[in-house]
Short mmCIF file of C-alpha atoms in Angstrom, two decimals:
data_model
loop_
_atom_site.label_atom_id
_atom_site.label_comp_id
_atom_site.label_asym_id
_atom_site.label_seq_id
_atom_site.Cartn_x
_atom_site.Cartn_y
_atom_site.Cartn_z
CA UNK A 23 0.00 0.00 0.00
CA UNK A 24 1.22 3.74 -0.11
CA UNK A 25 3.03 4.91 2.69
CA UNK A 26 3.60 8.34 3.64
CA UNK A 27 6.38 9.32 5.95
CA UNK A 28 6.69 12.17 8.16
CA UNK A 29 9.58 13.62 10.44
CA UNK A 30 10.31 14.43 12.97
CA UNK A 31 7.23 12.91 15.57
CA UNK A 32 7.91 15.28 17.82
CA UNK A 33 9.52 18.59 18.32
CA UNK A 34 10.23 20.88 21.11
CA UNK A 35 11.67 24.00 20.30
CA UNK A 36 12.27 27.50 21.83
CA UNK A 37 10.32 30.68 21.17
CA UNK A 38 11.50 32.44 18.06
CA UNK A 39 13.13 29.67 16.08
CA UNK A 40 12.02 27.52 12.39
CA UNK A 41 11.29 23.89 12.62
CA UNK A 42 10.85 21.90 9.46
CA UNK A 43 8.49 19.06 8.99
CA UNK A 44 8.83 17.03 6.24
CA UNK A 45 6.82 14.73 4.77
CA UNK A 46 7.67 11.79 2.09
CA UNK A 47 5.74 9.69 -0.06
CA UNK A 48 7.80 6.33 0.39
CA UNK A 49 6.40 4.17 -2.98
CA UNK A 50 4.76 6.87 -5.00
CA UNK A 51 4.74 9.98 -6.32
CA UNK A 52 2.62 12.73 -4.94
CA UNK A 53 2.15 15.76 -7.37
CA UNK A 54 -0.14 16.99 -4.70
CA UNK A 55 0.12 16.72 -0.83
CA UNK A 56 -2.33 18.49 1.89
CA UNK A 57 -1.15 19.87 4.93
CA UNK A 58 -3.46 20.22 8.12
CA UNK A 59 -3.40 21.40 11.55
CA UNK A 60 -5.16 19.41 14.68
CA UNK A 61 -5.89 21.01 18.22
CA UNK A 62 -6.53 18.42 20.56
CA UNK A 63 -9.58 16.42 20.27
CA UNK A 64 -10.53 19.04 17.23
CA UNK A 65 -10.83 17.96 13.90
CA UNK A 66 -8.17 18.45 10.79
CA UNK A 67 -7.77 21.68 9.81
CA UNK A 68 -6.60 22.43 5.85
CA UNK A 69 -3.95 24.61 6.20
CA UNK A 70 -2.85 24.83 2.32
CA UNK A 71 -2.67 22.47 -0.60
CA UNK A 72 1.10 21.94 -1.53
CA UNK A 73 1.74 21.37 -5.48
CA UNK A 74 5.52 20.04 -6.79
CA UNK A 75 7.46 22.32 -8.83
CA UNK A 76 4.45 25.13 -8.05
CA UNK A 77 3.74 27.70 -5.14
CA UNK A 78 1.35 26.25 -2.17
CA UNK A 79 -2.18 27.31 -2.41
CA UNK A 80 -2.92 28.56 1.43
CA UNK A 81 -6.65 28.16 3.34
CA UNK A 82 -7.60 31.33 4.28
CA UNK A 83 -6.47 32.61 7.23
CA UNK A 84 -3.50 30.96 7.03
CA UNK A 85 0.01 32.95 6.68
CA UNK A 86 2.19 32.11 3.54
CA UNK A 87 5.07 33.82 5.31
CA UNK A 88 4.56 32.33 8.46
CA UNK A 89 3.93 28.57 7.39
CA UNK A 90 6.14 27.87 4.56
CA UNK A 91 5.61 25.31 2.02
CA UNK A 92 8.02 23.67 -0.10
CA UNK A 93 7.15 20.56 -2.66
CA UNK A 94 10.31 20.19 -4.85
CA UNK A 95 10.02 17.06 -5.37
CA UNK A 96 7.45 14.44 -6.32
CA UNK A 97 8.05 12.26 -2.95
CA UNK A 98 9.12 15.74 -0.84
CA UNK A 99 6.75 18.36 0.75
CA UNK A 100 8.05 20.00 3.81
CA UNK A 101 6.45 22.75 6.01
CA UNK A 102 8.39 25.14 7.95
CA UNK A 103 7.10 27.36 10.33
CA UNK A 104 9.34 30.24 10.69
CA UNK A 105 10.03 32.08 13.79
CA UNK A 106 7.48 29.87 16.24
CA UNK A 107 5.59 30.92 18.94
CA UNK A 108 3.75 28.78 22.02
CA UNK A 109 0.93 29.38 20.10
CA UNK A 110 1.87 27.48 16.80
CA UNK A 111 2.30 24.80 19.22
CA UNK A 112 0.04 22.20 17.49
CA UNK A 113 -0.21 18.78 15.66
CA UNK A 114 0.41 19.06 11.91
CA UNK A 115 -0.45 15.74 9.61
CA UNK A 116 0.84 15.88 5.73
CA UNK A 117 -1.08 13.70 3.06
CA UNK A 118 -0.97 12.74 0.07
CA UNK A 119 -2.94 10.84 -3.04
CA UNK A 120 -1.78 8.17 -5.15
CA UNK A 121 -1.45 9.53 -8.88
CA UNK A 122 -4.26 7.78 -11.00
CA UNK A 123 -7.00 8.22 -8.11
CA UNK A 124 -7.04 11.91 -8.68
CA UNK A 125 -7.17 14.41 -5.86
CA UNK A 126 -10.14 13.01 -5.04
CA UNK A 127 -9.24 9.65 -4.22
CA UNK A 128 -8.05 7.95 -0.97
CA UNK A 129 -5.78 10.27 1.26
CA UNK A 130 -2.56 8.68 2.76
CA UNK A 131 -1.58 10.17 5.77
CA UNK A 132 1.60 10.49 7.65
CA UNK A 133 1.86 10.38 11.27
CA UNK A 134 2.11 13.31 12.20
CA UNK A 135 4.33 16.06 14.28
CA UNK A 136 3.52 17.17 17.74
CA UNK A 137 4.87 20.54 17.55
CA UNK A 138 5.56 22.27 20.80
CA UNK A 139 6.96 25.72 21.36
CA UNK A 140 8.30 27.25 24.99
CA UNK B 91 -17.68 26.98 7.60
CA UNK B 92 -17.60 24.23 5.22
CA UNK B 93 -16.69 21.78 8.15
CA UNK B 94 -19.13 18.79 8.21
CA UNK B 95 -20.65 18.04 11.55
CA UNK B 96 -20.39 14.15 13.07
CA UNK B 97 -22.52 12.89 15.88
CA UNK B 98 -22.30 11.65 18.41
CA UNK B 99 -19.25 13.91 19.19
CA UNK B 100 -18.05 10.70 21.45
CA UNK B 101 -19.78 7.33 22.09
CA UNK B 102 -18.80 4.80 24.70
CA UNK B 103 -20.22 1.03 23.87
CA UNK B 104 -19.58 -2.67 25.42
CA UNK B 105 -17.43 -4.64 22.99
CA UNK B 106 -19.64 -6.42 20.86
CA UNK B 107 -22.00 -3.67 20.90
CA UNK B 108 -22.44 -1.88 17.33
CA UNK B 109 -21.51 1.95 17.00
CA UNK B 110 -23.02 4.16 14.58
CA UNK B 111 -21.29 7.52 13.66
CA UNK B 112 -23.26 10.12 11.30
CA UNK B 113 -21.68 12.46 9.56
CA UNK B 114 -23.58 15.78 7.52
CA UNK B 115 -22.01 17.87 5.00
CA UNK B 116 -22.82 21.18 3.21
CA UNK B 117 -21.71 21.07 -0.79
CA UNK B 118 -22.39 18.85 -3.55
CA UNK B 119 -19.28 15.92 -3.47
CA UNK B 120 -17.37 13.49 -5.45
CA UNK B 121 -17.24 11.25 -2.96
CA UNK B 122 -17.32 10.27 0.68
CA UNK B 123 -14.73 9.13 2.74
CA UNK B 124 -14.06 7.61 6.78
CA UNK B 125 -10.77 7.48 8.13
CA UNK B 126 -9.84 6.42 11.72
CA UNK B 127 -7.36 8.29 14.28
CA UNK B 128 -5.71 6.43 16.96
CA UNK B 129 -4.72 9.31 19.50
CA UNK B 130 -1.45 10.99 18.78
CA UNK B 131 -1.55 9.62 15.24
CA UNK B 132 -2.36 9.73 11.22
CA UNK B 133 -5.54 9.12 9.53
CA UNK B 134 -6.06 5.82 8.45
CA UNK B 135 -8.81 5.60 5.71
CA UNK B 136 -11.24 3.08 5.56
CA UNK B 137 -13.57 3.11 2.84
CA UNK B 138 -14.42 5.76 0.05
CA UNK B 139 -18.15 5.57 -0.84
CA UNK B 140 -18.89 7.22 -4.35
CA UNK B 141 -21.82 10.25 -4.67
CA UNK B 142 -23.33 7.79 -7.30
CA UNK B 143 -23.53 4.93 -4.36
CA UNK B 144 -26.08 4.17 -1.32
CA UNK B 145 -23.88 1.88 0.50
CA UNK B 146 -20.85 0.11 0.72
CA UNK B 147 -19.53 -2.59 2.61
CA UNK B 148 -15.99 -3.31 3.81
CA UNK B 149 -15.31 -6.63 6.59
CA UNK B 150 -16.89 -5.07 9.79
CA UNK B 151 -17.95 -1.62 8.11
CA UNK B 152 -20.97 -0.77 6.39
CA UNK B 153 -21.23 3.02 5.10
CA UNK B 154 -24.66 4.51 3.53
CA UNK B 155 -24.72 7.91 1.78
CA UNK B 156 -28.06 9.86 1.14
CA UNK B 157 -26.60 13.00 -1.24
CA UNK B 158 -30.29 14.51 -1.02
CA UNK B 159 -30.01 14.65 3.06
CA UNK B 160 -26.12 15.49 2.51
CA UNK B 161 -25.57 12.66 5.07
CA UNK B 162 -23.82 9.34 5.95
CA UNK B 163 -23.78 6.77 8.53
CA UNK B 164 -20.69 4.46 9.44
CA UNK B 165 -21.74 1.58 11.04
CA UNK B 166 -19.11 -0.76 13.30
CA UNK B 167 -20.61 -3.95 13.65
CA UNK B 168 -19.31 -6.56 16.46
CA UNK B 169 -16.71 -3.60 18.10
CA UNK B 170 -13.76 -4.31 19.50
CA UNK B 171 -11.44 -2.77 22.16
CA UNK B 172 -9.22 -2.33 19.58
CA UNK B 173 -12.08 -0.13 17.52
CA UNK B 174 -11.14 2.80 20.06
CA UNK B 175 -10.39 5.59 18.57
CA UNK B 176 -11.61 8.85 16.42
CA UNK B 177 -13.68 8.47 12.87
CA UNK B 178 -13.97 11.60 10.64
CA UNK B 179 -15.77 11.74 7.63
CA UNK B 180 -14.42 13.55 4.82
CA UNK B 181 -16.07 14.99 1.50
CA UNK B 182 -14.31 16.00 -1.82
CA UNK B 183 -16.39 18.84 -3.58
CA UNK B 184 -17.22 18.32 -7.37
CA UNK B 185 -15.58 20.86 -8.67
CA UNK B 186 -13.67 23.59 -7.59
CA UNK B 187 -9.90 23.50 -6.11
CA UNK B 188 -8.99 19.63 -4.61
CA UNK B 189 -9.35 19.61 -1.25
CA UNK B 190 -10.84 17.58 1.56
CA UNK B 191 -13.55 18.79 4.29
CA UNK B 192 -13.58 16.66 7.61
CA UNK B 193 -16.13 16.72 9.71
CA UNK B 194 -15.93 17.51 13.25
CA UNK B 195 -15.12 14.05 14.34
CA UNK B 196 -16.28 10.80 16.92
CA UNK B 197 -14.31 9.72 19.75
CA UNK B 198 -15.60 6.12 19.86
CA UNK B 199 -14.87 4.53 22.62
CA UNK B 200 -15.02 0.55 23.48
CA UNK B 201 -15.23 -0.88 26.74
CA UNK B 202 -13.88 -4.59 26.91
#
């Protein structure tokens, strides 16, 4: 089946400073990966729609600068969020649909990164 | 917001005991999807039911879509402890930009 990978799991990081998720398809390529944002026991929030070789289409609401998308390859999208604060403390999930299926088809999902910011 | 609704928002049941999850939506879709969320984790998807479909069946999971009540049910039949966890639904519009809509969520949980 298609696996997506994600990395780190976890991160703990300091007020002020970029972390970088990033988030692999393992045995396929993704043209198209989602990214999403979960508050505890909330439901998945789109945060932007990440297209290789193109620029990121963002939900509204959400900051470009602030949350920055990168999809350069067809098995690489990674998310950084620059200069993090407690409240960008969160748990972000990447996905991604098998070419063929459309973007319509069955999501695969990573695990996840608990992001946490003191 | 475009966010589907699910209820019950969480449901505690005997193992054994079925568990029945709605889930309502707001636009016209493509399709219809469940996935499950063991805490701390990814979405794992379990079936895809089609806007041309009623119902779909897959091992312990039965799904029905009614596209003129912008609805569906996922049904758990014989649970499990091992069934714990979160089920969204999740719609893909028609048309429009790709992109997925979950609903609000279930926190099933199963007692053994």
């Amino acid at each position: 089946g298609a696996v997506v990978s994600q990395h780190p799991s976890w991160v703990i990081c300091k007020s002020g400073t970029s972390v970088k998720i990033e988030c692999r398809s393992l045995d396929f390529q993704a043209t198209t990966m989602f990214w999403y944002r979960q508050f505890p026991k909330q439901s998945l929030m789109l945060m932007a729609t990440s297209n290789e070789g193109s620029k990121a289409t963002y939900e509204q609401g959400v900051e470009k600068d602030k949350f920055l998308i990168n999809h350069a390859s067809l098995t690489l999208s990674t998310l950084t969020v620059t200069s993090a604060h407690p409240e960008d403390s969160s748990f972000y999930i990447c996905s991604a649909s098998v070419p063929g299926q459309g973007a319509r088809g069955i999501q695969y999902f990573g695990a996840g990164t608990r992001l946490s910011v003191l | 917001s475009q966010q589907g609704e699910e209820d019950p928002q969480a449901l505690s049941i005997q193992e054994g005991e079925n568990a029945t999850m709605n889930c309502s939506y707001k636009t016209s879709i493509n399709n219809l999807q469940w996935y499950r969320q063991n805490s701390g984790r990814g979405l794992v998807h379990l079936i895809l039911i089609r806007s041309n479909e009623r119902e779909k069946h897959s091992g312990r999971l039965r799904v029905t879509l009614d596209t003129s009540k912008k609805s569906s049910s996922l049904l758990i039949t014989a649970s499990r402890a091992a069934d714990t966890a979160s089920y969204f639904c999740a719609t893909a519009r028609t048309s429009g930009t790709y992109k997925y809509i979950f609903g609000t969520g279930t926190r099933l949980k199963v007692l053994a």
